[in-house]
Short mmCIF file of C-alpha atoms and ligand atoms in Angstrom, two decimals:
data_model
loop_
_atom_site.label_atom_id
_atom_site.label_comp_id
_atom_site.label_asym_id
_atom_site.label_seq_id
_atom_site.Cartn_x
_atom_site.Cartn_y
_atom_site.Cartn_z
CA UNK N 158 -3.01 29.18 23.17
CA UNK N 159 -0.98 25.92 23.10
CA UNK N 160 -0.64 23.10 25.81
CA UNK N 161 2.70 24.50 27.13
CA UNK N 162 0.52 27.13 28.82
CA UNK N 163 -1.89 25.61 30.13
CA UNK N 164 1.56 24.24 32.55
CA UNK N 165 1.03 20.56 32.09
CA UNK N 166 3.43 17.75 32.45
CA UNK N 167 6.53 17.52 29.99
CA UNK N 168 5.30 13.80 29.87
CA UNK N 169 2.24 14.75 28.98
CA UNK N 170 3.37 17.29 26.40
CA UNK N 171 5.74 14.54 25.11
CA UNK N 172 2.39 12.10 24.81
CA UNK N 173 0.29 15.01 23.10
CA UNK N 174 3.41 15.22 20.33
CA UNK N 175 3.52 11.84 19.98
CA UNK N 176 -0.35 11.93 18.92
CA UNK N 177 0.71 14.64 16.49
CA UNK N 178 -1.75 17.05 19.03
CA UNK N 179 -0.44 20.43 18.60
CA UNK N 180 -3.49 22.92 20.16
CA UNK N 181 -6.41 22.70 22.93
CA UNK N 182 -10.05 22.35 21.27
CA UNK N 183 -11.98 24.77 22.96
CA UNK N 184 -13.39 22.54 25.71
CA UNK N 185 -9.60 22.05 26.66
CA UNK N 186 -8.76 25.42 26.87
CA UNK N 187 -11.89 25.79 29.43
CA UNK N 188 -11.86 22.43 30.93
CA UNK N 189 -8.59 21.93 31.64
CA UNK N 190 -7.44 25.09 33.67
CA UNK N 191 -10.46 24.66 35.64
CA UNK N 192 -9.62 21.22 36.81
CA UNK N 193 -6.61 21.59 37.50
CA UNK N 194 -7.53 25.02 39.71
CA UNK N 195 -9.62 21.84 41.72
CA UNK N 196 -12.95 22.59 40.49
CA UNK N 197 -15.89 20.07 40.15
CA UNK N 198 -16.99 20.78 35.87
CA UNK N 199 -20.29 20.06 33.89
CA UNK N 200 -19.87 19.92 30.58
CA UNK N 201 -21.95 19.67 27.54
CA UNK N 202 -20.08 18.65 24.80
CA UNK N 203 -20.03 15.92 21.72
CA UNK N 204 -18.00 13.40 20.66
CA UNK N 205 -15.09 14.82 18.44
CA UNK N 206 -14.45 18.31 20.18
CA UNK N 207 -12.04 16.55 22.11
CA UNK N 208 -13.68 15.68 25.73
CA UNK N 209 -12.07 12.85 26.08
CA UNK N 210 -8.74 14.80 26.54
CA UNK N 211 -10.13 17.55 28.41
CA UNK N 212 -10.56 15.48 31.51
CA UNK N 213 -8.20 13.04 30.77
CA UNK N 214 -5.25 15.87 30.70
CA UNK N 215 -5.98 17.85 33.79
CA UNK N 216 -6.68 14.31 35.65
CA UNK N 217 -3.58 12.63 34.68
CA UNK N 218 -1.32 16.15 35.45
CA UNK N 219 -3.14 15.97 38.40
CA UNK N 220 -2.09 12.24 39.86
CA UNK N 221 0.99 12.36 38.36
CA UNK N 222 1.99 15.75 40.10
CA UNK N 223 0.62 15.07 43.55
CA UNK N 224 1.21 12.33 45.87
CA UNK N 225 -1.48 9.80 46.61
CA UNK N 226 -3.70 10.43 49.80
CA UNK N 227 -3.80 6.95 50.41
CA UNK N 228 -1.44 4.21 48.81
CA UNK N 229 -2.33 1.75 46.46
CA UNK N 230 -5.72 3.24 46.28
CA UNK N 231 -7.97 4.33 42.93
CA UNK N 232 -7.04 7.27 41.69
CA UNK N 233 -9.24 8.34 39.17
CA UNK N 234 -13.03 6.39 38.28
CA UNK N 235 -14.30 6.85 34.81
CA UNK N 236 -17.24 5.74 34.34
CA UNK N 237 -19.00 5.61 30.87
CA UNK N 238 -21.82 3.71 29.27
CA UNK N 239 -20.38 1.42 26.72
CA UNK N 240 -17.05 -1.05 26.53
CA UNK N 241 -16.69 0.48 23.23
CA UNK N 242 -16.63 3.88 24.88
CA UNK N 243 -14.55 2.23 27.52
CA UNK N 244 -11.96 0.90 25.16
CA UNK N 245 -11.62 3.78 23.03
CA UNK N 246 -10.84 6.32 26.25
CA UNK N 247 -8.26 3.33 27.76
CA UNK N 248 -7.03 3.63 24.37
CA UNK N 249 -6.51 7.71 24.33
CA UNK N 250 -5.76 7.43 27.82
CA UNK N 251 -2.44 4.80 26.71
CA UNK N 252 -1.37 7.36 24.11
CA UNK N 253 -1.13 10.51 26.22
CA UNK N 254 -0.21 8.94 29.44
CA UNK N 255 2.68 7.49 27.56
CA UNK N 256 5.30 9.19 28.98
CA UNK N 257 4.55 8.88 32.52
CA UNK N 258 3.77 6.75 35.33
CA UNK N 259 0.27 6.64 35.41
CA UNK N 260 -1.30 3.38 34.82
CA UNK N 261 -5.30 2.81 33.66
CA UNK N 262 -7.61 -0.44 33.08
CA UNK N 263 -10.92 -0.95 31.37
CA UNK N 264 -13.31 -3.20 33.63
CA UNK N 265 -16.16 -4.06 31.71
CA UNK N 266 -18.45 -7.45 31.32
CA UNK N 267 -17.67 -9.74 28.14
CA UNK N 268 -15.57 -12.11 27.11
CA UNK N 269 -13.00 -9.90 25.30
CA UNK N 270 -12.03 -7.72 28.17
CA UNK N 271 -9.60 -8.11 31.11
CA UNK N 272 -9.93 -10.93 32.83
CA UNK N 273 -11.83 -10.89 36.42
CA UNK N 274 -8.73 -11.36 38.24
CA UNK N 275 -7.08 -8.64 36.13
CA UNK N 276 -10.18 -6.27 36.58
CA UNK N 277 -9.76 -7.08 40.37
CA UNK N 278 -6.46 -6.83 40.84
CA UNK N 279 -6.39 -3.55 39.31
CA UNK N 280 -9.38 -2.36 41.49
CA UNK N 281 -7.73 -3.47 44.59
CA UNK N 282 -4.77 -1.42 43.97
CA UNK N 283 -2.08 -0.34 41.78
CA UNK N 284 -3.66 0.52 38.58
CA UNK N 285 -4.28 4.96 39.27
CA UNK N 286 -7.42 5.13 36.25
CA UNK N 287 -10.31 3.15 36.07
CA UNK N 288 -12.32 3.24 33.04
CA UNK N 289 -15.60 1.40 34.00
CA UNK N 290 -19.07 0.85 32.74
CA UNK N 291 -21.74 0.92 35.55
CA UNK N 292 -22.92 -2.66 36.67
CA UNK N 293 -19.51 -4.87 35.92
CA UNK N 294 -18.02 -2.20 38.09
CA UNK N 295 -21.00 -2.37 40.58
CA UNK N 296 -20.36 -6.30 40.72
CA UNK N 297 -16.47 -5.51 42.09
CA UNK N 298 -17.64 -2.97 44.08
CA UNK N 299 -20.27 -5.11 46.20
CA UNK N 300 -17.46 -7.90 46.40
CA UNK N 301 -15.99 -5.48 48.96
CA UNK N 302 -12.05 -5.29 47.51
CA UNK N 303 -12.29 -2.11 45.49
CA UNK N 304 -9.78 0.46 46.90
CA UNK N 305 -11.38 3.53 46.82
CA UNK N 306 -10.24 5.45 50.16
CA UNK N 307 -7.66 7.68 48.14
CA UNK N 308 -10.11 8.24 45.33
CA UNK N 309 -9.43 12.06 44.08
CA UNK N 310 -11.77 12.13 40.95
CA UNK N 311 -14.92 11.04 39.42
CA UNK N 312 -15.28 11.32 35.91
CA UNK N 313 -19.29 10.61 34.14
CA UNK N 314 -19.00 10.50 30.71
CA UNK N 315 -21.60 10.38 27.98
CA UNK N 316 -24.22 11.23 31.47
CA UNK N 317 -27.35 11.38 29.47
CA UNK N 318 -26.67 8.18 27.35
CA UNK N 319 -26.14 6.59 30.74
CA UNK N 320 -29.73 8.05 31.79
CA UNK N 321 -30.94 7.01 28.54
CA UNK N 322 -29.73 3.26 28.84
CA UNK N 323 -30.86 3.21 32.88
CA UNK N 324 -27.86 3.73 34.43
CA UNK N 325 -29.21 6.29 37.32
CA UNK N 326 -29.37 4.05 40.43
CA UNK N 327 -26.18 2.30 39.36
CA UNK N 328 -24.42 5.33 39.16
CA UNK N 329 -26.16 6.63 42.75
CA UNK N 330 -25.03 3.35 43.90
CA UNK N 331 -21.59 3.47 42.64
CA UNK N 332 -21.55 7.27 44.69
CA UNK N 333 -22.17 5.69 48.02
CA UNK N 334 -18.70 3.69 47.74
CA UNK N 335 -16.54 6.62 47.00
CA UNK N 336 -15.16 9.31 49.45
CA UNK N 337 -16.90 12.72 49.72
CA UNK N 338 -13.89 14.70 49.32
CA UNK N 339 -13.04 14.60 45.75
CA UNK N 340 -13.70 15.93 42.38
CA UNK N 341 -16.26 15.11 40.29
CA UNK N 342 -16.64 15.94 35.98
CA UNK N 343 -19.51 15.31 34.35
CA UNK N 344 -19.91 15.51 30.42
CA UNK N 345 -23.32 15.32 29.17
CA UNK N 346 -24.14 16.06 25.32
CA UNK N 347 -27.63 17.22 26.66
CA UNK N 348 -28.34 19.26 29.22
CA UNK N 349 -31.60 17.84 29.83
CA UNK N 350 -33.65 18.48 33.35
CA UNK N 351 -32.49 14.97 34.64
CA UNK N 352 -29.10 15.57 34.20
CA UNK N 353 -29.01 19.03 35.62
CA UNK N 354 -30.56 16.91 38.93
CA UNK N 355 -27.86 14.46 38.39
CA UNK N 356 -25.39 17.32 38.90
CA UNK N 357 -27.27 18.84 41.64
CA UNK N 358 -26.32 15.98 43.73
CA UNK N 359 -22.67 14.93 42.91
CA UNK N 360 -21.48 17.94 42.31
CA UNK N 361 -20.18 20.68 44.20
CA UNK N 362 -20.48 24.75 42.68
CA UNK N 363 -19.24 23.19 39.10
CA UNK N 364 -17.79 25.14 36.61
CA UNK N 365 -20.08 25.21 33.85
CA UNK N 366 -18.64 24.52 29.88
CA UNK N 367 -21.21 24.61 26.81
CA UNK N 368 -19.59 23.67 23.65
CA UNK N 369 -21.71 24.62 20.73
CA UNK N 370 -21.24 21.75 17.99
CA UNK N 371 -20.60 23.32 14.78
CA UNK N 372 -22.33 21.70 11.07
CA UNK N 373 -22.23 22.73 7.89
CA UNK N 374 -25.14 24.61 6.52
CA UNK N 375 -28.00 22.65 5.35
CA UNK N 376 -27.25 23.82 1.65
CA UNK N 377 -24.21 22.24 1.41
CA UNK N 378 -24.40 19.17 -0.62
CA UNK N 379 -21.06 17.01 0.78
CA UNK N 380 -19.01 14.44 -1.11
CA UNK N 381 -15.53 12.87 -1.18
CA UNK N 382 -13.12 11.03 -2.97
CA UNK N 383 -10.96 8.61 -1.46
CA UNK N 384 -8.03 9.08 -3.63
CA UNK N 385 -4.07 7.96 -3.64
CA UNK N 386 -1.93 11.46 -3.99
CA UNK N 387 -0.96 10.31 -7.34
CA UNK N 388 -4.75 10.71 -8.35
CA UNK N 389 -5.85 13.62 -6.75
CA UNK N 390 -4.50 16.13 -9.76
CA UNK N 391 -5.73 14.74 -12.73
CA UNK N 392 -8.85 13.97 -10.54
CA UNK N 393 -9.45 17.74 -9.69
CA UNK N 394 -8.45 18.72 -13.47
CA UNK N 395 -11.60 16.49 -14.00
CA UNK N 396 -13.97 17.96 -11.98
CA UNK N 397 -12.74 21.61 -12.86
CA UNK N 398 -13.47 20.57 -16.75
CA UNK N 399 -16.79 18.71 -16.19
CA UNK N 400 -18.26 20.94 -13.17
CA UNK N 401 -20.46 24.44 -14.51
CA UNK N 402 -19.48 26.33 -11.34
CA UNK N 403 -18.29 29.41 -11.71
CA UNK N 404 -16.84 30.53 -8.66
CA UNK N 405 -14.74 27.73 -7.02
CA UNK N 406 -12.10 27.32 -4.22
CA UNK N 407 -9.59 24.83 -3.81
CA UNK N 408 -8.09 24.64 0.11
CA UNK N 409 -4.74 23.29 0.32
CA UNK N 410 -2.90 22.63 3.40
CA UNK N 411 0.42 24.09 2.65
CA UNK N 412 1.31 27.70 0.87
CA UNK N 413 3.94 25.64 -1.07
CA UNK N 414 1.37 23.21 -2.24
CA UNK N 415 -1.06 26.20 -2.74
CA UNK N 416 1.31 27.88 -5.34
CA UNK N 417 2.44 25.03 -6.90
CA UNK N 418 -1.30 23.95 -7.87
CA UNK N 419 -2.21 27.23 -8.97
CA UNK N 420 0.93 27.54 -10.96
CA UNK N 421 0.08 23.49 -12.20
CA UNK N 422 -3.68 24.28 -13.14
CA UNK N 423 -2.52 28.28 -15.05
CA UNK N 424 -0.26 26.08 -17.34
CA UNK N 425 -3.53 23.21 -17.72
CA UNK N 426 -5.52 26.12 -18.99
CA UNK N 427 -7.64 26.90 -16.06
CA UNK N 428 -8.44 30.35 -14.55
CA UNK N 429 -6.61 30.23 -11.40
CA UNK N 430 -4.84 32.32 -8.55
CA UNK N 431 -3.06 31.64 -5.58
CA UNK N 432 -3.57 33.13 -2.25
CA UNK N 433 -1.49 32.39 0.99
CA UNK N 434 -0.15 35.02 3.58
CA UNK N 435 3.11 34.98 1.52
CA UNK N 436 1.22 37.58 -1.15
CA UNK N 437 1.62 41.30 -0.42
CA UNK N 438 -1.73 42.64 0.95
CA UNK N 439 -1.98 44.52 -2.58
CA UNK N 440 -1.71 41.49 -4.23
CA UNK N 441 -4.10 39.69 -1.92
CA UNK N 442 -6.55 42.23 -2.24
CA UNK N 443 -6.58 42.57 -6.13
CA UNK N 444 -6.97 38.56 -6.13
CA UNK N 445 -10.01 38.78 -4.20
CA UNK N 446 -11.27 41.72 -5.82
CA UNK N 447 -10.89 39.41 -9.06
CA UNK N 448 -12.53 36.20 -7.73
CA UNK N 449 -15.75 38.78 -6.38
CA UNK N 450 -15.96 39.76 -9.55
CA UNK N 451 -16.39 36.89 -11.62
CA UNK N 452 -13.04 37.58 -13.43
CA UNK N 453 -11.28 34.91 -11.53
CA UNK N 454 -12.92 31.43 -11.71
CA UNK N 455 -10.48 29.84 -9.28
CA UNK N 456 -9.12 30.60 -6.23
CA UNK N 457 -5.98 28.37 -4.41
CA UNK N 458 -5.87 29.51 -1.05
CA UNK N 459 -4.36 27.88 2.34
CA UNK N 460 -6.59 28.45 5.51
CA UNK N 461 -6.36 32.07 5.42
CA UNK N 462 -8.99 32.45 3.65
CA UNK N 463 -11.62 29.50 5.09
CA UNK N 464 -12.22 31.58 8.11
CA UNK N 465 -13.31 35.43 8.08
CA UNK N 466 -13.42 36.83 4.62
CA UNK N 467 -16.75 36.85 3.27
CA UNK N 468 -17.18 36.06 -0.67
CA UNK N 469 -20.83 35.39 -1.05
CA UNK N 470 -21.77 32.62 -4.02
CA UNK N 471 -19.05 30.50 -4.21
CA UNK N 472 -20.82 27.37 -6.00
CA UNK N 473 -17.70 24.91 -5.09
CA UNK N 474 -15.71 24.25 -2.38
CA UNK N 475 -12.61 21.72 -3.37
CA UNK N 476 -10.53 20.13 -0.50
CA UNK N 477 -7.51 19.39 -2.22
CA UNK N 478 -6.74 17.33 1.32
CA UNK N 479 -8.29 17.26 4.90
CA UNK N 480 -7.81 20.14 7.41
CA UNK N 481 -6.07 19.27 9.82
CA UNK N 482 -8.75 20.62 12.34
CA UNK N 483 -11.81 19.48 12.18
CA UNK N 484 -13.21 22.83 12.74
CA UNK N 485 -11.56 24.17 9.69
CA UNK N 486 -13.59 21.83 7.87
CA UNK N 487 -16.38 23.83 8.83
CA UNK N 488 -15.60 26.55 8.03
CA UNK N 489 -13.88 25.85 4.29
CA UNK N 490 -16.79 24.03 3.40
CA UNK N 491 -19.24 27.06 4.94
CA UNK N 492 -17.45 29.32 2.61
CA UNK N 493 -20.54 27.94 0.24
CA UNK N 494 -24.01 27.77 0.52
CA UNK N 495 -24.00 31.16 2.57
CA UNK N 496 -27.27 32.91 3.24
CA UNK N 497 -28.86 29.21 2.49
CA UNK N 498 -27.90 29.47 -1.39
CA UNK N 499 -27.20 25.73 -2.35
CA UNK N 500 -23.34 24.61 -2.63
CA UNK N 501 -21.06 22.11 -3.03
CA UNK N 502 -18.27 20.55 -1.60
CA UNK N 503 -15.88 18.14 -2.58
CA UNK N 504 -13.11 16.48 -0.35
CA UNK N 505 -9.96 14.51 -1.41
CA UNK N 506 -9.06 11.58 1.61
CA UNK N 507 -5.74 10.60 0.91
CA UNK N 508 -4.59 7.58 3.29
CA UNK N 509 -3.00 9.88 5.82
CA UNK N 510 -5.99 11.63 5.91
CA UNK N 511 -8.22 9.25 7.02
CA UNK N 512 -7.93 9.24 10.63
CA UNK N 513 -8.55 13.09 10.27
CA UNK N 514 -11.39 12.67 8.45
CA UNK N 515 -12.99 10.61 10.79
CA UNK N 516 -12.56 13.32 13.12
CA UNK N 517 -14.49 15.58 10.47
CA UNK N 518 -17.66 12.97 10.68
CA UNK N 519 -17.80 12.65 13.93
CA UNK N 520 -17.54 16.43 14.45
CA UNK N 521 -20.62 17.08 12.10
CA UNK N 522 -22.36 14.01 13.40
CA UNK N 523 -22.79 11.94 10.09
CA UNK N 524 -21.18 10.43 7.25
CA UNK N 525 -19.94 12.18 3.99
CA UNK N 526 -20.86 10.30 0.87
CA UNK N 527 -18.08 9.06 -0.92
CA UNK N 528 -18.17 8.91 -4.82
CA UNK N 529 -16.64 6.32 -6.80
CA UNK N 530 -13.79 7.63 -9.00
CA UNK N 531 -14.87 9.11 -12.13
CA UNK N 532 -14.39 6.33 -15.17
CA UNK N 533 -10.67 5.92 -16.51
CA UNK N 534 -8.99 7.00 -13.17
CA UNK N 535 -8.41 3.89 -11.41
CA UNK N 536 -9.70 2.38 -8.13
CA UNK N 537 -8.93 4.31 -5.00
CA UNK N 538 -7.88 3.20 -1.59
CA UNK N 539 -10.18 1.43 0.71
CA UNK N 540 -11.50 4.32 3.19
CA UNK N 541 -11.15 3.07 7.00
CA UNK N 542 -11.14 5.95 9.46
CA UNK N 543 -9.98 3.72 12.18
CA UNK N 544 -7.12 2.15 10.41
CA UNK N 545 -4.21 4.22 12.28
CA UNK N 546 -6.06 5.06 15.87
CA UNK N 547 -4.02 5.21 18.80
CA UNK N 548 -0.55 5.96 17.15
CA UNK N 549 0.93 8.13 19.57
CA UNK N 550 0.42 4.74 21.87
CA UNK N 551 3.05 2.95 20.53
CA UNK N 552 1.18 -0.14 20.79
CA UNK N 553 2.29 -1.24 23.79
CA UNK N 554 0.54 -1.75 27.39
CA UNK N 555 2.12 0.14 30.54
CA UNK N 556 1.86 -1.58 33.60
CA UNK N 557 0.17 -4.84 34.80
CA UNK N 558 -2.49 -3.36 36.42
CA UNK N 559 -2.65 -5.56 39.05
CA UNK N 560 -0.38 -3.77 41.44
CA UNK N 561 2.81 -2.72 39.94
CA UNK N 562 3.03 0.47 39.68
CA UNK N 563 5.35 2.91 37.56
CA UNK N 564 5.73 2.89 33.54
CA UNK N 565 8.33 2.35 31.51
CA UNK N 566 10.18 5.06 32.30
CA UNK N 567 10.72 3.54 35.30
CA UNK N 568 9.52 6.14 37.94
CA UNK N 569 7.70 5.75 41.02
CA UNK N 570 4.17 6.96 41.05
CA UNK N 571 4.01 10.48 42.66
CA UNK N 572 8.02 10.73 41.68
CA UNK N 573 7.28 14.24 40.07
CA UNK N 574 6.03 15.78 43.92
CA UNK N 575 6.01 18.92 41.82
CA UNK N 576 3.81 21.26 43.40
CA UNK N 577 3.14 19.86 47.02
P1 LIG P 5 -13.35 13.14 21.54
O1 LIG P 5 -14.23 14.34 21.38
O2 LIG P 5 -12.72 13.08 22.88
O3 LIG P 5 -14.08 11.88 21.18
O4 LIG P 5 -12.10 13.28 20.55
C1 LIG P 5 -12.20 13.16 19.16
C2 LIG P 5 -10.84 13.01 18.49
O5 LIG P 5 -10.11 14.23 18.56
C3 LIG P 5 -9.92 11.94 19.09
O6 LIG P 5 -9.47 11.13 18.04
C4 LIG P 5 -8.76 12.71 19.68
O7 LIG P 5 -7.53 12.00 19.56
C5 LIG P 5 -8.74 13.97 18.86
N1 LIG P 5 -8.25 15.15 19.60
C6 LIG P 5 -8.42 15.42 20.91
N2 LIG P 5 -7.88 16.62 21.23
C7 LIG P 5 -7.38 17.14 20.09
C8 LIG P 5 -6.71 18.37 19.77
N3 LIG P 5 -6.44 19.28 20.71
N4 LIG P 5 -6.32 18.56 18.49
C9 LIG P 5 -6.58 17.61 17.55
N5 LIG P 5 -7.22 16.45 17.79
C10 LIG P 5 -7.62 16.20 19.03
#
């Protein structure tokens, strides 16, 4: 499945390629038909299988394609328990909106955000999203001037860290002001009794999303280098001389890097193959049969072989670079440690990797360690997962939000009328 079916917005498609998003996560594939069908949703899902986007999409299609039921009105309330939190969904928000009309603004307490007259402005007209945490955007709401008549969608997000902080009567509170007839998504990382209450009362007949977090197996001992490219082959030559495994992978992105660093580590010395879906099955097979059997040390191999073919007691995993997906992570680095034996994997975090592999961490919840280079190699780069967020965004703010309306593309809110 890619985005083009799931029929949303060119602009939005544009905004996705922009981000260099290519396919749903799973919670997109569910979430995002659903809302766009008109359904209320409760999800439970973490941070990192791509929530954010899952409402954000269908929401954003949604305003964009229809006209508003009531001019310069709210659109869209998100409301979530942190400015951070806040800040960071504005920010995914500016990269996929991009390339259309639809404007958004972060209202949160603190120094360092909007203004109040910006934050008011915005909530009294003009600006379609609202990203919110509960009592600044109780405080604008009891001033009276929040437009709310034509508000289609209520989005809670992070709902049990809102419970957890004591967010329930601001967020029953912040229900009263907004109209009866719209849609409501909830996203919850716990499903816990209080929540499911929660839902009981602001939603209506939801459809229900569980997204089961995937982690490595316990066995698995994790480690990286942060390395520049130029280090990353005489790095692995290293750890294929000094490491006693006996059975190891190396993942590599590409089939074209795959053959070349099989073809690099024969002429070192090393007991390598390559395997991408360029062999011929006979070849592919007697590779395997080779690396099973203990004949074959090392095995180059592109994705194709991370997920579904089971070689038991593989002692080291080797990332020559970071999967693009954070799921294939998973499951390269669960090609070890199977049926709890212990194993080991190793990851190489380029600099254009970084952002990805923050993905990775906040996928399986936690840090990997990251090893100094061995002696003799030089220093690496600095590792910041955060460095390039937001690209797709372009750096630039749409709109005023304080009622001007339309982006840079210059259309009118509503322009696209497409299906009404
Ligand atoms: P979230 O779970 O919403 O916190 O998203 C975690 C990260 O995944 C964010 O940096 C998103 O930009 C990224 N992301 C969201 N959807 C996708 C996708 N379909 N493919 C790859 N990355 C994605």
């Amino acid at each position: 499945m890619d985005f083009h079916t799931l029929g949303l917005d060119t602009g939005l498609l544009d905004g996705l390629h922009a981000m260099g998003i290519r396919k749903p996560t799973p919670i997109q594939a569910q979430a995002i038909p659903a809302v766009m069908e008109g359904r209320d949703l409760i999800a439970c899902a973490q941070t990192g299988t791509g929530k954010t986007a899952a409402f954000l999409l269908p929401l954003i299609d949604v305003i964009h394609g229809y006209k508003p039921r009531v001019e310069g009105s709210v659109r869209a309330l998100v409301v979530v328990p942190t400015r951070e939190l806040a800040l960071q969904i504005d920010q995914q928000m500016q990269a996929i909106a991009y390339f259309t009309p639809i404007t958004s603004m972060p209202v949160y307490g603190g120094s360092d955000g909007a203004s109040f007259d910006q934050q008011k402005a915005a909530l009294s007209g003009g600006t379609e999203v609202i990203i919110a945490t509960p009592g600044k955007l109780l405080s604008h709401l009891n001033l009276g001037y929040v437009a709310l008549k034509g508000l289609e969608f209520l989005v809670l997000d992070e709902a049990d860290r809102m419970m957890d902080m004591g967010f329930i009567d601001d967020i029953n509170r912040i229900v009263q002001f907004l109209p009866k007839e719209r849609q409501t998504l909830m996203f919850s990382a716990t499903m816990a009794p209080p929540i499911r209450a929660l839902a009981k009362n602001i939603l209506h007949d939801p459809v229900e999303i569980s997204i089961a977090l995937s982690k490595p197996a316990e066995g698995v001992k994790q480690e990286a280098f942060v390395v520049h490219e130029a280090q990353k082959a005489p790095v692995l030559e290293h750890i294929l001389r000094t490491n006693e495994a006996s059975s190891i992978i190396i993942f590599a992105g590409r089939k074209v890097e795959v053959r070349n660093l099989a073809r690099h580590l024969k002429k070192q010395g090393f007991n390598a193959q390559a395997m991408h879906s360029d062999l011929e099955q006979s070849e592919r097979e007697q590779v395997l049969l080779d690396f099973r059997n203990r004949k074959l040390r090392i095995l180059v191999a592109t994705n194709v072989v991370s997920r579904g073919i089971d070689i038991d007691d593989i002692d080291l995993v080797i990332n020559y670079d970071v999967p693009q997906d954070p799921e294939d992570y998973v499951h390269r680095v669960g090609r070890t440690a199977r049926a709890s034996k212990k194993g080991q994997a190793v990851t190489f975090i380029a600099e254009k990797d970084m952002r990805e592999f923050g993905r990775i961490e906040q996928l399986i919840g936690y840090a990997v360690e990251k090893l100094a280079l061995p002696a003799g190699f030089g220093e690496g780069p600095v590792y910041r997962p955060e460095g390039v967020r937001g690209k797709g965004a372009n750096g630039s703010r749409r709109g005023s939000g304080g009622g001007k309306r339309g982006g840079h593309n210059g259309r009118g809110p509503g322009a696209g009328g497409r299906r009404r």
